[in-house]
mmCIF file of C-alpha atoms and ligand atoms in Angstrom:
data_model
loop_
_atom_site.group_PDB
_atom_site.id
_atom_site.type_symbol
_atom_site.label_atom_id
_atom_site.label_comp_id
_atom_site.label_asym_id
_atom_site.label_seq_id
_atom_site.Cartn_x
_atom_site.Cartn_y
_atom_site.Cartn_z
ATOM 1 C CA UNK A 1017 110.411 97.738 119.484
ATOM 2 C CA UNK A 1018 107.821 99.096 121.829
ATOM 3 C CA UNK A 1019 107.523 102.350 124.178
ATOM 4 C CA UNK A 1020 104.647 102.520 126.478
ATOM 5 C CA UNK A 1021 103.742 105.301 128.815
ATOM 6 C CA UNK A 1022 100.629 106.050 131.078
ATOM 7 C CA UNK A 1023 98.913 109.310 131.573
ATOM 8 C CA UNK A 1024 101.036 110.400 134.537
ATOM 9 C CA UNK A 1025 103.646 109.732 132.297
ATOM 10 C CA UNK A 1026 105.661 106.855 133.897
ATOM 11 C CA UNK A 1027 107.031 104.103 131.453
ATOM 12 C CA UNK A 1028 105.612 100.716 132.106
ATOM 13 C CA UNK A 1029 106.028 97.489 130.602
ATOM 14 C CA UNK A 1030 104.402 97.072 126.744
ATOM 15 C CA UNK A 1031 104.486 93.269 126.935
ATOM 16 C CA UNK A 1032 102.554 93.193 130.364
ATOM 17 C CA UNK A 1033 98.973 93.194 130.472
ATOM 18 C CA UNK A 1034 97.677 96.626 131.765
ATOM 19 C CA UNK A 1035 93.676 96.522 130.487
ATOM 20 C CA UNK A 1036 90.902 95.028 132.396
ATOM 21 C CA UNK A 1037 89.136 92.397 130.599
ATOM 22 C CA UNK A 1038 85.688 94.471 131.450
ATOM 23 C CA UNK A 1039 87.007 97.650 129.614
ATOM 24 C CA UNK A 1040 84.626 99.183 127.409
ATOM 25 C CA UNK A 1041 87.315 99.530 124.704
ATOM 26 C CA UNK A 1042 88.025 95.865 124.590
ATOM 27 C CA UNK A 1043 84.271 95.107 125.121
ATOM 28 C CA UNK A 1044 82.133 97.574 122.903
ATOM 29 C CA UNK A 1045 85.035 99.484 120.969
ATOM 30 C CA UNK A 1046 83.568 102.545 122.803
ATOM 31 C CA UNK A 1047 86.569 104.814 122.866
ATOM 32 C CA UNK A 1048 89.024 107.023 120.272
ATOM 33 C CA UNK A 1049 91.996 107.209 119.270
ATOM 34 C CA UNK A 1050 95.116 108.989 117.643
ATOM 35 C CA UNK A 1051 98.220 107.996 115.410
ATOM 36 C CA UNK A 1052 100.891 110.394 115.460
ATOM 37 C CA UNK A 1053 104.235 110.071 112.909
ATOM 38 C CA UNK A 1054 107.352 110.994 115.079
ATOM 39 C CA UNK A 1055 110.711 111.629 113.016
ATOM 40 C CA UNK A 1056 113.932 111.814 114.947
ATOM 41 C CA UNK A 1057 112.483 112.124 118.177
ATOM 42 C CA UNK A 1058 110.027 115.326 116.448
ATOM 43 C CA UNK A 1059 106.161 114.562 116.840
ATOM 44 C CA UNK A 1060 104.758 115.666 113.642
ATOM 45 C CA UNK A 1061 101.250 117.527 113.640
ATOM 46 C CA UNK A 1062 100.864 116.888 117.509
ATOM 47 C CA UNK A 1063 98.602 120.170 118.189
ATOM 48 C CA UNK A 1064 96.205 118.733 115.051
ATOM 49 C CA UNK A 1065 96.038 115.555 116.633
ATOM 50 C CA UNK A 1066 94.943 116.534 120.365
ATOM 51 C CA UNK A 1067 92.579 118.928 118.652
ATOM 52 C CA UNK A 1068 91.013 116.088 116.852
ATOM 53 C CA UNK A 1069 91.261 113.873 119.683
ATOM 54 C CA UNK A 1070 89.619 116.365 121.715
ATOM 55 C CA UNK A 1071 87.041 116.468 119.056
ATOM 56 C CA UNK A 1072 86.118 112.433 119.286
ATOM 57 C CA UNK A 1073 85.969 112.823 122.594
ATOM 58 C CA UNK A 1074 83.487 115.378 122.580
ATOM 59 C CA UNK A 1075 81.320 113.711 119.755
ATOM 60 C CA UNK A 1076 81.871 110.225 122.201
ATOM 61 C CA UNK A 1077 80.751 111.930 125.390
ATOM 62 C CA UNK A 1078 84.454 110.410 126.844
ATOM 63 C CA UNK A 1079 85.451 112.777 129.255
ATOM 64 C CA UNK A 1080 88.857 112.968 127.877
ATOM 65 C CA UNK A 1081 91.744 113.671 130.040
ATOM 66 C CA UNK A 1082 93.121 117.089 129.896
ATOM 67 C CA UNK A 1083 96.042 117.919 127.398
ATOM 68 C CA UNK A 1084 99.067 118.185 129.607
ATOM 69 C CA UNK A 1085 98.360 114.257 130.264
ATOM 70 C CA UNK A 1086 98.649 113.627 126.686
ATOM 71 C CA UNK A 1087 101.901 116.043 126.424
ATOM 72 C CA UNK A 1088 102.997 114.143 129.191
ATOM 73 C CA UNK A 1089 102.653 110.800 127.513
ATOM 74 C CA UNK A 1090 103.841 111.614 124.448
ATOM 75 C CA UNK A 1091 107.067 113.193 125.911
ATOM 76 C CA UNK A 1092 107.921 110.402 128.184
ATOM 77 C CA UNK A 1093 107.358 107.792 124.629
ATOM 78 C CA UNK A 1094 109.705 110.099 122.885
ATOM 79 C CA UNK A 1095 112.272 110.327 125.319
ATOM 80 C CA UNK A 1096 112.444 106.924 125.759
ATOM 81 C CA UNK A 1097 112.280 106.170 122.318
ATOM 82 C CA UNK A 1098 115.961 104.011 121.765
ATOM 83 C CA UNK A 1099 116.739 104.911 118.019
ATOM 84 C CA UNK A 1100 116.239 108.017 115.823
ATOM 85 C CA UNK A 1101 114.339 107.569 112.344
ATOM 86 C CA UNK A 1102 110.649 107.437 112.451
ATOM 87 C CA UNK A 1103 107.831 105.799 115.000
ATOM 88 C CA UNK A 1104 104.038 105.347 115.491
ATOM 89 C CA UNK A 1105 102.816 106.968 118.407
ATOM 90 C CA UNK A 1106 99.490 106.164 119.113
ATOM 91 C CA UNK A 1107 97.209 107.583 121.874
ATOM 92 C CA UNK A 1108 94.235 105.386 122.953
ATOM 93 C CA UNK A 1109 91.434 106.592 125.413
ATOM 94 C CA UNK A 1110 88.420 104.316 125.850
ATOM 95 C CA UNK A 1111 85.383 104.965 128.167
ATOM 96 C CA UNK A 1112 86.790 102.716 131.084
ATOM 97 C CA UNK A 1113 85.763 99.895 132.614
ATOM 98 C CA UNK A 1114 82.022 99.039 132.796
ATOM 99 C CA UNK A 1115 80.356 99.937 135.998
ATOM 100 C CA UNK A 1116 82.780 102.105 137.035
ATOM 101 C CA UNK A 1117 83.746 105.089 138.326
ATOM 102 C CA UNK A 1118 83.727 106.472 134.640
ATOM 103 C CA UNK A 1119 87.589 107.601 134.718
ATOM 104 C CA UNK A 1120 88.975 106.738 130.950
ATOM 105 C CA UNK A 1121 91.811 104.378 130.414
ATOM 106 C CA UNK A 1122 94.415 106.283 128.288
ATOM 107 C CA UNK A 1123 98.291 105.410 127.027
ATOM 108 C CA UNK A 1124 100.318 106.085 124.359
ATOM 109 C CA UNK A 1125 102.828 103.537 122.352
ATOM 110 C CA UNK A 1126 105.545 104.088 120.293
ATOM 111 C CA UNK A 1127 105.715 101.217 117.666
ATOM 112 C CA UNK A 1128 108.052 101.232 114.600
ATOM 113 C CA UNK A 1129 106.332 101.339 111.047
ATOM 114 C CA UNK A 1130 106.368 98.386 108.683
ATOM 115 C CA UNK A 1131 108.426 97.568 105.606
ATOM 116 C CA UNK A 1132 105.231 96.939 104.126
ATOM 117 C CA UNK A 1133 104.390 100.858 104.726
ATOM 118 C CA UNK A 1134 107.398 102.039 103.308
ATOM 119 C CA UNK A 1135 107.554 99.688 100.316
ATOM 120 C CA UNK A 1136 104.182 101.266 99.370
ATOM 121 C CA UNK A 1137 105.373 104.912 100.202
ATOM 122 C CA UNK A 1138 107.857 104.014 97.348
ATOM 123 C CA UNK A 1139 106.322 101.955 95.104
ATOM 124 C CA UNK A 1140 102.529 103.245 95.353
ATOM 125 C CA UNK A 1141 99.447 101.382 95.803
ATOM 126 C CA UNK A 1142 96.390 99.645 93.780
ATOM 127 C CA UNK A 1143 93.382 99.987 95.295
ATOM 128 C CA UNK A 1144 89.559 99.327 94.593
ATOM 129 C CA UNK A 1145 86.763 101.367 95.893
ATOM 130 C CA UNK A 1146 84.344 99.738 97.786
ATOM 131 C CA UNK A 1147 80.662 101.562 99.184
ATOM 132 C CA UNK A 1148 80.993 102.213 102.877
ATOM 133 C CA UNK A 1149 77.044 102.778 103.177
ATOM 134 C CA UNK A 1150 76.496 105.879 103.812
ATOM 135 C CA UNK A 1151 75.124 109.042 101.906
ATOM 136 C CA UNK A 1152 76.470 112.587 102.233
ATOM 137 C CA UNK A 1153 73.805 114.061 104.387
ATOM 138 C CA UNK A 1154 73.961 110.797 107.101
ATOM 139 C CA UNK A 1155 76.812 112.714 109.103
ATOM 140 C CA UNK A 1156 74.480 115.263 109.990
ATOM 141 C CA UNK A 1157 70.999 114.178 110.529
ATOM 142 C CA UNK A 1158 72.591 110.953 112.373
ATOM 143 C CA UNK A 1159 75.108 112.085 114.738
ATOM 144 C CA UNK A 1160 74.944 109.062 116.926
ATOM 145 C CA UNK A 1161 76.602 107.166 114.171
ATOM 146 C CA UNK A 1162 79.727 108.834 115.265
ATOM 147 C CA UNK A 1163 80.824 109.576 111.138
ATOM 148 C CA UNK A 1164 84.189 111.398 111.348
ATOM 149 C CA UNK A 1165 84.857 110.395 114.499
ATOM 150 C CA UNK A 1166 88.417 108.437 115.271
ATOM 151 C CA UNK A 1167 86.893 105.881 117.200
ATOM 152 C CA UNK A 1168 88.659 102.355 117.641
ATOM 153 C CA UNK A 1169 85.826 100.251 116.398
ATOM 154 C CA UNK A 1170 87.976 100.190 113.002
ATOM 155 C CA UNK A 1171 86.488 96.220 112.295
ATOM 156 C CA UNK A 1172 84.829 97.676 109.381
ATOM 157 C CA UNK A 1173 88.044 99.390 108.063
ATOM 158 C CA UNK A 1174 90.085 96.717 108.224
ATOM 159 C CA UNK A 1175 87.595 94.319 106.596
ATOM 160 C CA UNK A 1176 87.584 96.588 103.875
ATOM 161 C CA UNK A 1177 91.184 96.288 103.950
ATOM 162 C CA UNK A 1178 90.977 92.416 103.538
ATOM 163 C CA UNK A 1179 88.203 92.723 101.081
ATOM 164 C CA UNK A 1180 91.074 94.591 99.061
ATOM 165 C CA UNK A 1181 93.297 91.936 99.686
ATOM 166 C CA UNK A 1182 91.137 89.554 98.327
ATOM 167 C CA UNK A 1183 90.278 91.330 95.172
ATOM 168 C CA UNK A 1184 94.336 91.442 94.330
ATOM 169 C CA UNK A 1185 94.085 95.294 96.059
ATOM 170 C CA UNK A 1186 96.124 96.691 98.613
ATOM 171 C CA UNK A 1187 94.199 99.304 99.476
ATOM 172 C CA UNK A 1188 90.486 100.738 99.802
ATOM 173 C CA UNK A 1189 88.522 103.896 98.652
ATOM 174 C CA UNK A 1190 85.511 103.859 100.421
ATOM 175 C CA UNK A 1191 82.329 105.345 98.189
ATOM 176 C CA UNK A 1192 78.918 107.072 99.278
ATOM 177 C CA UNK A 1193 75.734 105.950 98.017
ATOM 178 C CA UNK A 1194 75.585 108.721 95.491
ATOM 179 C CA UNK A 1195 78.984 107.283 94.354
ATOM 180 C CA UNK A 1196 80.740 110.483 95.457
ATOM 181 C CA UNK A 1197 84.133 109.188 96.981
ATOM 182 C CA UNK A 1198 84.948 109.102 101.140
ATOM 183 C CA UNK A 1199 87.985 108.331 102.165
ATOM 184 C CA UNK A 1200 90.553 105.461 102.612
ATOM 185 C CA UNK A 1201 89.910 102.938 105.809
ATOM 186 C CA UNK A 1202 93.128 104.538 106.965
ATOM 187 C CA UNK A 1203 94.099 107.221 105.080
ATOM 188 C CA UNK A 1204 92.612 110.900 103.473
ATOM 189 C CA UNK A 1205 91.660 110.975 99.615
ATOM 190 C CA UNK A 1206 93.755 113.489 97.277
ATOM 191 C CA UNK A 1207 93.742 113.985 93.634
ATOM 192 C CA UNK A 1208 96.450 116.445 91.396
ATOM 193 C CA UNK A 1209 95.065 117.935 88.517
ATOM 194 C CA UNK A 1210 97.305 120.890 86.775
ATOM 195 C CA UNK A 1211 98.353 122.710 89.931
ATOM 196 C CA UNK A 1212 95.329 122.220 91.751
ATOM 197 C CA UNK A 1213 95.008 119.571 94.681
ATOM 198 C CA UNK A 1214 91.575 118.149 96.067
ATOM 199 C CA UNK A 1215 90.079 116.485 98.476
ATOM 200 C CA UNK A 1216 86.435 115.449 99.800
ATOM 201 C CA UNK A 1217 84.824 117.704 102.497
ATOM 202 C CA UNK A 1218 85.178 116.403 106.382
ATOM 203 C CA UNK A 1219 81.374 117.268 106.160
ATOM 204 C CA UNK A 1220 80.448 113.638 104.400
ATOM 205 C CA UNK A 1221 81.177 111.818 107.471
ATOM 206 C CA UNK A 1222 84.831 111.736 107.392
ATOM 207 C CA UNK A 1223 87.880 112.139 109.310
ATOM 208 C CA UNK A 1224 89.621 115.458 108.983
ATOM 209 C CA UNK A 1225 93.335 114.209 107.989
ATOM 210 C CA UNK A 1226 95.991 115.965 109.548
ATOM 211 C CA UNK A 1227 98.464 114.748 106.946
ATOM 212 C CA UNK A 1228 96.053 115.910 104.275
ATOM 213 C CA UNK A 1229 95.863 119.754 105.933
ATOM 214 C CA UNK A 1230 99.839 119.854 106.127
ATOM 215 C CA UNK A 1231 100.222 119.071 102.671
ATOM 216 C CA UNK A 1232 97.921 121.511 101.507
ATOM 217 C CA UNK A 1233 99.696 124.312 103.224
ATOM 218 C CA UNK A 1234 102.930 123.192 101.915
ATOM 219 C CA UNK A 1235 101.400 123.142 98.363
ATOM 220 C CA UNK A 1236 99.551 126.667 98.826
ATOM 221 C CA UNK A 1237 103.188 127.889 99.474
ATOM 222 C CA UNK A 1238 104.570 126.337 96.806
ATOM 223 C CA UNK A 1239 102.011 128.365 94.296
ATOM 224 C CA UNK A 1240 99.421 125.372 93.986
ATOM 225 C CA UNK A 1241 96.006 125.649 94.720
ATOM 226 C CA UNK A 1242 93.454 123.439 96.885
ATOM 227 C CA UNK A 1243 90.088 122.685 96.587
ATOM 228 C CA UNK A 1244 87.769 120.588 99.236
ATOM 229 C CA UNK A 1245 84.610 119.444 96.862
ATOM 230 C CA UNK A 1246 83.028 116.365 96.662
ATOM 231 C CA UNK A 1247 85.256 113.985 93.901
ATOM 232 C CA UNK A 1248 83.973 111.129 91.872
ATOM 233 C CA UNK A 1249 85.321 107.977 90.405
ATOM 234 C CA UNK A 1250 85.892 109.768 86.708
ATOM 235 C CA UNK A 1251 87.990 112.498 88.697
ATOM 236 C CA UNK A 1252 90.420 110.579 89.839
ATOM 237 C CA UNK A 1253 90.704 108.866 86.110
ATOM 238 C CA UNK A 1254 90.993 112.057 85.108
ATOM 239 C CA UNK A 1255 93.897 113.403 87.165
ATOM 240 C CA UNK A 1256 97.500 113.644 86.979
ATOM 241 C CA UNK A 1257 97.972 112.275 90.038
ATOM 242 C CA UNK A 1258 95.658 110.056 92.810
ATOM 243 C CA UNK A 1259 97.123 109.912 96.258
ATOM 244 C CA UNK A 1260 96.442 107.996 100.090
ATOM 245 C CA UNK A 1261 98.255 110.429 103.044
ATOM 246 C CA UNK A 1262 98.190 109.510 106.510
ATOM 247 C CA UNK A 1263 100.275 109.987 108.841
ATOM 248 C CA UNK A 1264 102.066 106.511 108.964
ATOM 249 C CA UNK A 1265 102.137 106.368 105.231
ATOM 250 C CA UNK A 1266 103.057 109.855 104.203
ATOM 251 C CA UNK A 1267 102.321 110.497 100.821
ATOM 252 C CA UNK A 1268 101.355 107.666 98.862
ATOM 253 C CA UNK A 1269 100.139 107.503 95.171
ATOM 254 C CA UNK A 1270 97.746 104.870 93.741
ATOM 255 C CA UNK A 1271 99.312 102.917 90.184
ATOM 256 C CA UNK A 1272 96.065 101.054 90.237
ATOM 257 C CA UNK A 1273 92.245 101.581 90.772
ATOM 258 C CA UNK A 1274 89.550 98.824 90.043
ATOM 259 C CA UNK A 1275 92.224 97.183 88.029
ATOM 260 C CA UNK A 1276 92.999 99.995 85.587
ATOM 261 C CA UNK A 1277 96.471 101.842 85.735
ATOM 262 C CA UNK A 1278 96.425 105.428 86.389
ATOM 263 C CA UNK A 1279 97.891 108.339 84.843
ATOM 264 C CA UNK A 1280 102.295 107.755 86.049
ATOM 265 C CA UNK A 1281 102.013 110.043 88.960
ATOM 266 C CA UNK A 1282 105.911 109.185 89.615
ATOM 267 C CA UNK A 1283 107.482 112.549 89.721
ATOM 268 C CA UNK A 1284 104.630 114.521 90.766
ATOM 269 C CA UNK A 1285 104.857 112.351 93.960
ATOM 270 C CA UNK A 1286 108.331 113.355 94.509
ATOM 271 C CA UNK A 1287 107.153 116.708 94.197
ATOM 272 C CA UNK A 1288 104.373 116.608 96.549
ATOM 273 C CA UNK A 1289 106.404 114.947 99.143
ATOM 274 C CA UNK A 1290 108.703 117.651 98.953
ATOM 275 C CA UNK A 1291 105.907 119.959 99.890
ATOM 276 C CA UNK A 1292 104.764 117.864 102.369
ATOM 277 C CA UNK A 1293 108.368 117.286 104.070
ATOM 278 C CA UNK A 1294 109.025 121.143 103.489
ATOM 279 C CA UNK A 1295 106.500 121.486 106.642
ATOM 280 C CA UNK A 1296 108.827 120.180 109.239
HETATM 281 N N1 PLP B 1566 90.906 108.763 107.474
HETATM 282 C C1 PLP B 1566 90.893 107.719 108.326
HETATM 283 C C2 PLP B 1566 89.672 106.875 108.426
HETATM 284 C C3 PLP B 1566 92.031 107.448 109.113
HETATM 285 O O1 PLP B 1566 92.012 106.411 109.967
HETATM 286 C C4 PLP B 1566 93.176 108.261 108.977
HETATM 287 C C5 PLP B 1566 94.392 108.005 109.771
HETATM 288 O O2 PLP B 1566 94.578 106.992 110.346
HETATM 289 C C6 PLP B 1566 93.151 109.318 108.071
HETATM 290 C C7 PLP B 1566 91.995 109.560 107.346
HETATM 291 C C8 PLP B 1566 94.355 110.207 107.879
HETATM 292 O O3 PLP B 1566 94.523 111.040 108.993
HETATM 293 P P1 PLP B 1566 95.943 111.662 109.370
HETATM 294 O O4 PLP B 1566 96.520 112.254 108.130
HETATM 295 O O5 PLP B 1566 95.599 112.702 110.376
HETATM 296 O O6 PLP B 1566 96.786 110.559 109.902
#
């Protein structure tokens, strides 16, 4: 089950082609892009996500179509949207087609979410770190490199993913060169000790989560406090609780990292999402 919109809103076809083969999304993965949880027709977090779209754009130099578009888009998907329950909603703006007239090509889809995603919301994850390269001061002196951005070149991230797969994984935290710890390929780093949640600073070169920020707030409400400082391996073997949140996944704790069960994070889970769910 698909919903596709346009810009201008109209609903078009999802299983019609509608990009040019000389689009500089499909040919360079030169654009940016959003995923957006909607729950009974409700877009969760949809003001965080143009902001941060807004905020790829800017670091891209894609001259992003204004808001209202978006809003547009989104609404239409929504509408149209046949069942109640939950859905993907992805914007997608690339740079256009080369030699153009430089106007962006932009949609949004609705897409239902995977058993696989909600067997892992429930069950939890393993995952293995892996180094993604970089070192905390790259973001900064090397701007070009587009750290933190959402772009849609995600071939790295999803190699990682498979490099997981391989290694009897289902998941990926992505290390600095200092060993201080990123990110998942898909998903925002958090770690429960006592009453106190973490999670590594945007300024290493990665994406602010949205999912992250909302269950913070609901946490800060609920008494707990939260803490964005750099986080090593023998933290999260440390804590009472280790935990990937996106969007499409929620709040999902890690069993398993390198191999090596973690601390039962079981009911503290259930806790967090309550937190987390107590937002909406
Ligand atoms: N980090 C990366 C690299 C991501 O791709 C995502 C989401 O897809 C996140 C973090 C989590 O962001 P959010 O909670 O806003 O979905």
């Amino acid at each position: 089950m698909r919903v596709l919109a346009m810009l201008d809103g109209t609903l078009t076809d999802p299983d019609a082609p509608h990009i040019r083969v000389d689009d500089l999304g499909l040919m360079r993965g030169d654009g940016i892009f959003e995923t957006i949880l909607a729950v009974d027709g409700r877009p969760r977090e949809l003001g965080a996500h143009l902001d941060r779209l807004a905020r790829s754009a800017a670091m891209t130099d894609i001259p992003l179509p204004d808001r209202a578009a978006w809003e547009r888009a989104v609404q239409a998907v929504l509408d149209n949207w046949p069942a109640d329950g939950e859905m993907a909603l992805k914007l997608v703006c690339t740079r256009g087609v080369d030699g153009g007239d430089g106007t962006p090509t932009g949609f949004a889809l609705g897409m239902e979410i995977g058993e696989r995603v909600r067997a892992q919301r429930r069950d939890g994850i393993s995952v293995v770190t892996l180094e993604r390269g970089i070192d905390p001061g790259l973001a900064d002196r090397a701007p070009w490199l587009l750290l933190g951005a959402k772009t849609i070149s995600y071939a790295i991230n999803m190699a990682a993913q498979r490099e997981a797969e391989r290694r009897g994984a289902d998941d990926v935290v992505f290390t600095a060169s200092d060993g201080s710890l990123l990110e998942g390929p898909t998903s925002t780093l958090v770690v429960a000790s006592g009453r106190t949640l973490r999670t590594p600073p945007a300024q290493l070169g990665i994406l602010p989560g949205t999912t992250q920020a909302a269950l913070f707030r609901g946490a800060e409400r609920a008494g707990w406090a939260t803490k964005v400082e750099p986080l090593r391996v023998p933290d999260l073997r440390a804590a009472d609780g280790v935990f990937l949140v996106s969007s499409v996944r929620r709040i999902t704790r890690v069993h398993t990292l390198d191999g090596e069960r973690l601390t039962d994070s079981a009911d503290l889970h259930a806790e967090l999402v309550g937190y987390y769910e107590s937002e909406y």
